[in-house]
Short mmCIF file of C-alpha atoms and ligand atoms in Angstrom, two decimals:
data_model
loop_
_atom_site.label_atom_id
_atom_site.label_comp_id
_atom_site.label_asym_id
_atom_site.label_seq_id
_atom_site.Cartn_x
_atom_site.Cartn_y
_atom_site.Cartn_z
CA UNK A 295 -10.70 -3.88 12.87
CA UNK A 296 -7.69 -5.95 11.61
CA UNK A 297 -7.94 -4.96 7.51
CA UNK A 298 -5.56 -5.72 4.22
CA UNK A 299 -6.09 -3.46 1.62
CA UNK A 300 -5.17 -4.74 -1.96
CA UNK A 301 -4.85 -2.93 -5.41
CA UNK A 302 -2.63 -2.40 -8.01
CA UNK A 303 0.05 0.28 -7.54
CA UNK A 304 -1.25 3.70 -7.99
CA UNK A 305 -4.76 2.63 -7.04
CA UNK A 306 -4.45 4.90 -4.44
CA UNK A 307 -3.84 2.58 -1.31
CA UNK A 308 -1.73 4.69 0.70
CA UNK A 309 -4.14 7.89 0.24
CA UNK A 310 -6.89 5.82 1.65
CA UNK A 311 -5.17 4.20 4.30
CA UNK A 312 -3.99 7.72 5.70
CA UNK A 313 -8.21 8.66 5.41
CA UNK A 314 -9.12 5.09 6.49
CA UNK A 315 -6.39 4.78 9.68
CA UNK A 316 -7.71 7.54 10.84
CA UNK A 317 -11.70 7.14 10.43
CA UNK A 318 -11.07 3.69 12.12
CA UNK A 319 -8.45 4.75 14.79
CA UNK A 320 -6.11 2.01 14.33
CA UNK A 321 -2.28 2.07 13.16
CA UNK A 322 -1.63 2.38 9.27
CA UNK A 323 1.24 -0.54 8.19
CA UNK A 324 2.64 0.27 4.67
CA UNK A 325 5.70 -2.03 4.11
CA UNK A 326 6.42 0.05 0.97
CA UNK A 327 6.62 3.11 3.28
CA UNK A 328 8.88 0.97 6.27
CA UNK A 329 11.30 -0.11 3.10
CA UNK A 330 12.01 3.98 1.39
CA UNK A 331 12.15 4.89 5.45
CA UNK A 332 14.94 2.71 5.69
CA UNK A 333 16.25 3.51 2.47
CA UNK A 334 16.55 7.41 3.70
CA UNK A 335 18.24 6.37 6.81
CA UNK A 336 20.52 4.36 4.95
CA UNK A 337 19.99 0.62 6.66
CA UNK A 338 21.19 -2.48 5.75
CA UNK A 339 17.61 -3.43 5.53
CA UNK A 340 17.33 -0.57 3.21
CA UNK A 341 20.02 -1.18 0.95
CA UNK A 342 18.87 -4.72 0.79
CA UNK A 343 15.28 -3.78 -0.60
CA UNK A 344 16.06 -0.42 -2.76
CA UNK A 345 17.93 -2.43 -5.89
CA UNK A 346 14.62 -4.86 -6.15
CA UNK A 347 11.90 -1.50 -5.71
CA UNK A 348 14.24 0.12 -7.95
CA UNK A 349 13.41 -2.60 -10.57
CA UNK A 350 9.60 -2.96 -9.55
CA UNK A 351 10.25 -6.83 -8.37
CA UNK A 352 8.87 -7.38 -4.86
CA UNK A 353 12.01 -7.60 -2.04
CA UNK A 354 12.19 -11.23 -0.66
CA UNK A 355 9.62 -12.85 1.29
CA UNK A 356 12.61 -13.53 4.02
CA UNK A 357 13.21 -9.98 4.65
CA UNK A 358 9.74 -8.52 4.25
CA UNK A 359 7.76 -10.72 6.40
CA UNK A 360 9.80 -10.33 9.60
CA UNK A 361 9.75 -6.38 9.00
CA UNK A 362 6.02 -6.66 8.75
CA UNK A 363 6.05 -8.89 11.88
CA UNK A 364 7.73 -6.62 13.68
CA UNK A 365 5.85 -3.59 12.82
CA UNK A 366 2.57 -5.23 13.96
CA UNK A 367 4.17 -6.40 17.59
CA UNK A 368 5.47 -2.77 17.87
CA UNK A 369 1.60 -1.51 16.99
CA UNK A 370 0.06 -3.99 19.11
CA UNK A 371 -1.80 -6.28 16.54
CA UNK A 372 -4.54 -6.90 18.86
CA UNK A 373 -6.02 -3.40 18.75
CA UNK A 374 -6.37 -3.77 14.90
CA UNK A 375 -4.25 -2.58 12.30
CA UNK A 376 -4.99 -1.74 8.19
CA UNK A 377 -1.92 -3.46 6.10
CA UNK A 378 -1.27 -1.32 2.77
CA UNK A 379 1.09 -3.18 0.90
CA UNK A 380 1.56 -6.26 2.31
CA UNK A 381 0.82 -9.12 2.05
CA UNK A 382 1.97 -9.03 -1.85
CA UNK A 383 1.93 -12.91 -2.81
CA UNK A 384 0.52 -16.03 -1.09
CA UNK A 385 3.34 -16.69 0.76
CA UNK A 386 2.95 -13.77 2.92
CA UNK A 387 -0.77 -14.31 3.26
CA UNK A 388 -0.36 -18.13 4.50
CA UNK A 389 2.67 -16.09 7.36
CA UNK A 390 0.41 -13.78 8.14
CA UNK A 391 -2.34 -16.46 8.46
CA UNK A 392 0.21 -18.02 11.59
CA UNK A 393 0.95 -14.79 12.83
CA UNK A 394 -2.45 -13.92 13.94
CA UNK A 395 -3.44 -17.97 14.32
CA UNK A 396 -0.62 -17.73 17.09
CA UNK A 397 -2.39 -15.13 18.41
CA UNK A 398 -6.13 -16.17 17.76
CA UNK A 399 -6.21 -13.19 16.06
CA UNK A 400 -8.48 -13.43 12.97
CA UNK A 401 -8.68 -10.46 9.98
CA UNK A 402 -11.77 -9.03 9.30
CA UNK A 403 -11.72 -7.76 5.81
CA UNK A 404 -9.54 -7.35 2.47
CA UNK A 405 -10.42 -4.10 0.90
CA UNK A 406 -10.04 -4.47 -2.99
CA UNK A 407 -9.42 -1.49 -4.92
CA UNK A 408 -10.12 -1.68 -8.68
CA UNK A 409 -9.06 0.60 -10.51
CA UNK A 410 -8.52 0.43 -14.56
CA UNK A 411 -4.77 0.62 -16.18
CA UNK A 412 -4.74 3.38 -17.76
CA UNK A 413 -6.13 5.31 -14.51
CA UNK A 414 -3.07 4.01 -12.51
CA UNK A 415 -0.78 5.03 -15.19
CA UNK A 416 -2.13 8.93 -14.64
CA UNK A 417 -2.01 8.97 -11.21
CA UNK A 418 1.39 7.64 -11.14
CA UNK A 419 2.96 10.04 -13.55
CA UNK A 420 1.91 12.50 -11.32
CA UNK A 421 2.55 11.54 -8.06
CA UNK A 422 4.70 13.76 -5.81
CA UNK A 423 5.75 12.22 -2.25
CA UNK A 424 7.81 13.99 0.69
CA UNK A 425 10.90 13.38 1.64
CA UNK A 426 10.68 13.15 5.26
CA UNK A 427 7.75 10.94 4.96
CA UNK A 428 6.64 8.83 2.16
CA UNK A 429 2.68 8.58 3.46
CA UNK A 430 2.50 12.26 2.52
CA UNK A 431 1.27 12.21 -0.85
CA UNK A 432 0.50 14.57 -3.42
CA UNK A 433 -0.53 14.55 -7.21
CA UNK A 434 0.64 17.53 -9.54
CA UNK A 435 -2.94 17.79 -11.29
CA UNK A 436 -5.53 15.28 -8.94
CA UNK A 437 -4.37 15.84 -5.38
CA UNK A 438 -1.70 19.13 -5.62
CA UNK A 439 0.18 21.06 -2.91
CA UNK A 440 -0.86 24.32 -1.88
CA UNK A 441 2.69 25.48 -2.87
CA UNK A 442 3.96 23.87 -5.26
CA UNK A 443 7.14 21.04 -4.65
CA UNK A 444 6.12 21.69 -0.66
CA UNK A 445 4.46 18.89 1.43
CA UNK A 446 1.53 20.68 3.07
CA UNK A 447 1.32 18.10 6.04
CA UNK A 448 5.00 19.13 7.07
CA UNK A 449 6.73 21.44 4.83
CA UNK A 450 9.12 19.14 3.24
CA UNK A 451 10.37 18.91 -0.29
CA UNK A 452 8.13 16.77 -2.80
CA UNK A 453 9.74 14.56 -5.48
CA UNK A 454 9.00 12.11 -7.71
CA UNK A 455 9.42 7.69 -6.47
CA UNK A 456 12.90 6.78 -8.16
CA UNK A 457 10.32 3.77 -9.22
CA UNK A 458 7.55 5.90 -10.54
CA UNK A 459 9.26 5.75 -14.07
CA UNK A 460 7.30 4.65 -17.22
CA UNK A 461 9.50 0.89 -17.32
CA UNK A 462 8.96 0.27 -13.44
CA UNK A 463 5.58 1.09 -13.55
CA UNK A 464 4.69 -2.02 -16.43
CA UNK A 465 7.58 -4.14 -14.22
CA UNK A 466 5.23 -3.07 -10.66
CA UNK A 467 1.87 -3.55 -12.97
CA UNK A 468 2.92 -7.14 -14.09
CA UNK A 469 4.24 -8.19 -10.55
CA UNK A 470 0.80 -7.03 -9.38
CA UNK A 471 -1.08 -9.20 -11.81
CA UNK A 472 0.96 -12.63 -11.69
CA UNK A 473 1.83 -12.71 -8.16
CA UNK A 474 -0.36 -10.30 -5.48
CA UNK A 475 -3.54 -10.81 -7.43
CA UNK A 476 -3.70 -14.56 -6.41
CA UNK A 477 -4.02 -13.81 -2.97
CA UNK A 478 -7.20 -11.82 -3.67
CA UNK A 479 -8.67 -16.02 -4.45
CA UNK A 480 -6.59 -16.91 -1.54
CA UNK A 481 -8.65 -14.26 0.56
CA UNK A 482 -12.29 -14.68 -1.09
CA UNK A 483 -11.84 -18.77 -0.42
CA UNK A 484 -12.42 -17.33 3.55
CA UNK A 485 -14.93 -15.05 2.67
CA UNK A 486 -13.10 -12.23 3.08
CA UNK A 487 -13.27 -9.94 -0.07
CA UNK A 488 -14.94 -6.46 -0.11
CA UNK A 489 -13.99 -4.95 -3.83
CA UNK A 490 -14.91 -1.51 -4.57
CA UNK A 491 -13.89 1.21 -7.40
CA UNK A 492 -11.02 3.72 -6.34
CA UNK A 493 -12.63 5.85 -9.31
CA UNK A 494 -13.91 9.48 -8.50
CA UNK A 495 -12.75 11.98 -5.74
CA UNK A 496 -10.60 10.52 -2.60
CA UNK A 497 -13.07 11.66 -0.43
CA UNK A 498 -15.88 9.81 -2.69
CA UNK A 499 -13.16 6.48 -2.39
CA UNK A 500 -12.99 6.68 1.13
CA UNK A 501 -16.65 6.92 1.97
CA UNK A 502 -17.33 4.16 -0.28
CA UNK A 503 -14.61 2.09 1.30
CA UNK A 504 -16.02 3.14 4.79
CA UNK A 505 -19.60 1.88 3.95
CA UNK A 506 -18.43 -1.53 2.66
CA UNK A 507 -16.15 -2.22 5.54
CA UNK A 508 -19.68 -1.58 7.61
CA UNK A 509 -21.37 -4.59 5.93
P1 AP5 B 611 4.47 0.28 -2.42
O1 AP5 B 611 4.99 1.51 -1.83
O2 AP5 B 611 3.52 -0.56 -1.63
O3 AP5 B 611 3.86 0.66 -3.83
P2 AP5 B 611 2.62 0.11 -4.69
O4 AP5 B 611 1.85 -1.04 -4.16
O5 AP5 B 611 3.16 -0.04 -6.03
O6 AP5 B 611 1.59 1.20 -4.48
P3 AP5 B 611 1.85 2.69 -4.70
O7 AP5 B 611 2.49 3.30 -3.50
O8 AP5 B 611 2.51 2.90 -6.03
O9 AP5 B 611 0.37 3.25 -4.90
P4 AP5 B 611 -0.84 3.46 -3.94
O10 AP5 B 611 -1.89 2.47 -4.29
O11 AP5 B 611 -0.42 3.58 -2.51
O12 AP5 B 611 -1.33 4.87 -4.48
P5 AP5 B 611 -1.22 6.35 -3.87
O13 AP5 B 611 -2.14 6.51 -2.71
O14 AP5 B 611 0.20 6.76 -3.70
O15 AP5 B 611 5.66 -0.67 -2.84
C1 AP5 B 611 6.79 -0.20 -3.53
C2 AP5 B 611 7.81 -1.32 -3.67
O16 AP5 B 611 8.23 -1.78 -2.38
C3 AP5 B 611 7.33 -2.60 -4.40
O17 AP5 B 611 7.43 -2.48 -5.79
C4 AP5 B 611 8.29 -3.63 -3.80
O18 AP5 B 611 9.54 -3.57 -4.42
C5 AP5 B 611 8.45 -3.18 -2.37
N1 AP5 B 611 7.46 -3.80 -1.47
C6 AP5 B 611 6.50 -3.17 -0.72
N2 AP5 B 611 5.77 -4.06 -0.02
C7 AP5 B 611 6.27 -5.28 -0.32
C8 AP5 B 611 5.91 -6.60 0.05
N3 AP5 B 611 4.90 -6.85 0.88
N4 AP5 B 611 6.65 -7.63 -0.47
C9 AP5 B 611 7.68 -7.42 -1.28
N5 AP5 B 611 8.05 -6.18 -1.71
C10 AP5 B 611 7.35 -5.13 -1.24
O19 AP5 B 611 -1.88 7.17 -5.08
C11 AP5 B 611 -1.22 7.28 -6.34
C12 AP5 B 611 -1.38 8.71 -6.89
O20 AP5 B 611 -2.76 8.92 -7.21
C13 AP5 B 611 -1.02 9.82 -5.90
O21 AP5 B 611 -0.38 10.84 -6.59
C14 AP5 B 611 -2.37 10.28 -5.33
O22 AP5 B 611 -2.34 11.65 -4.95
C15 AP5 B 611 -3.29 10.04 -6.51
N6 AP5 B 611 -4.65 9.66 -6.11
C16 AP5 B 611 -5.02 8.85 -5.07
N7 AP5 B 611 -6.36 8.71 -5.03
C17 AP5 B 611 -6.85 9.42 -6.08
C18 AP5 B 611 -8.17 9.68 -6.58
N8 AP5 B 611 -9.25 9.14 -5.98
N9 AP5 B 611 -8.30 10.45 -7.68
C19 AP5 B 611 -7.21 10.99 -8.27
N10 AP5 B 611 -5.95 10.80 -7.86
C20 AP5 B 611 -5.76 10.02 -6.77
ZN1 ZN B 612 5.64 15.78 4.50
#
């Protein structure tokens, strides 16, 4: 299955995708995760994007849509993939439209997680992430380590997103509403749309997601 998954930040897209990857066998593409990888090994790439995440604006559509390209050629596209993070505006949906056109590749379904504001704003205060790997993520009170400040999946040290703070967050909120929510209209003009709510338990979330994707 070839799926985008859209919500606001802290909706809990990357927990699900980690849940979802793996129900559906196919590779997980998080640009947000590609961009703090690079960041940690210190790439130009990296220290292009980290001023812009630091502020909560999205990085350019020049630099971000040729990473994402070149993740999905490296996971071979065909098999199916599930994008968490990207595309972000409707310029990257109309690239990603003649990506998989070029391929006669078509995508099968935008997940839509709703979630209300002042949800988000709890699980972000809390969120933890690991160092060695920003997929592996933890919430102090909703989602917490078995020890605490140590990544169960691999033992490394949990700390808070430099762009987790209270200012970023309504920066990252508003971003989300004036330019990635468009391409939810973008996507339900082809019929695309499945929206469900990322409330409850993430095992409740991702059995909910997995029985809409079925439809
Ligand atoms: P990105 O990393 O994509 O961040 P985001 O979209 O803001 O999403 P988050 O990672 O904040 O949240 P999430 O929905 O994945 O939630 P999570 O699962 O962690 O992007 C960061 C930045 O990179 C952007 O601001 C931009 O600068 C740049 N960028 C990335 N992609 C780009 C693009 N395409 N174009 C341009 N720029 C781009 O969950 C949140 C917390 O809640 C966790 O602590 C978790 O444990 C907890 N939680 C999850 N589910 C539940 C539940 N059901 N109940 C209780 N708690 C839960
Ligand atoms: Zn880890």
């Amino acid at each position: 299955m070839r799926i985008v998954l859209v919500g606001p930040p802290g909706a809990g897209k990357g927990t699900q995708a980690a849940f979802l990857a793996k129900n559906l066998d196919i590779p997980h593409i998080s640009t947000g995760d590609l961009f703090r990888a690079n960041i940690s090994q210190g790439t130009a790439l990296g220290l292009e994007a980290k001023g812009y995440m630091d502020r909560g604006e999205l990085v350019p559509d020049e630099v971000t849509i040729g990473m994402a390209k070149d993740r999905m050629e490296q996971a071979d596209a065909a098999n199916g993939f599930l994008l968490d993070g990207f595309p972000r505006n409707v310029a990257q949906a109309e690239a990603l439209d003649v990506v998989l056109k070029a391929d006669e590749m078509q995508l099968d379904a935008v997940l839509d997680l709703e979630v209300p504001e002042d949800e988000v704003v709890k699980r972000i205060a809390g969120r933890r992430i690991c160092r060695n790997d920003s997929s592996h993520v933890f919430h102090v009170e909703y989602n917490a380590p078995k020890t605490e400040g140590v990544c169960d999946t691999c033992g490394g040290e949990l700390y808070q997103r430099a762009d987790d703070s209270e200012e970023t967050v309504r920066t990252r909120l508003e971003v989300y509403h004036t330019q990635t929510e468009p391409i939810i209209d973008y996507y339900r003009a082809q019929n695309l749309v499945v929206t469900i709510s990322a409330l409850g338990k993430v095992d409740e979330v991702t059995a909910r997601a997995m029985a809409a994707l079925k439809k």
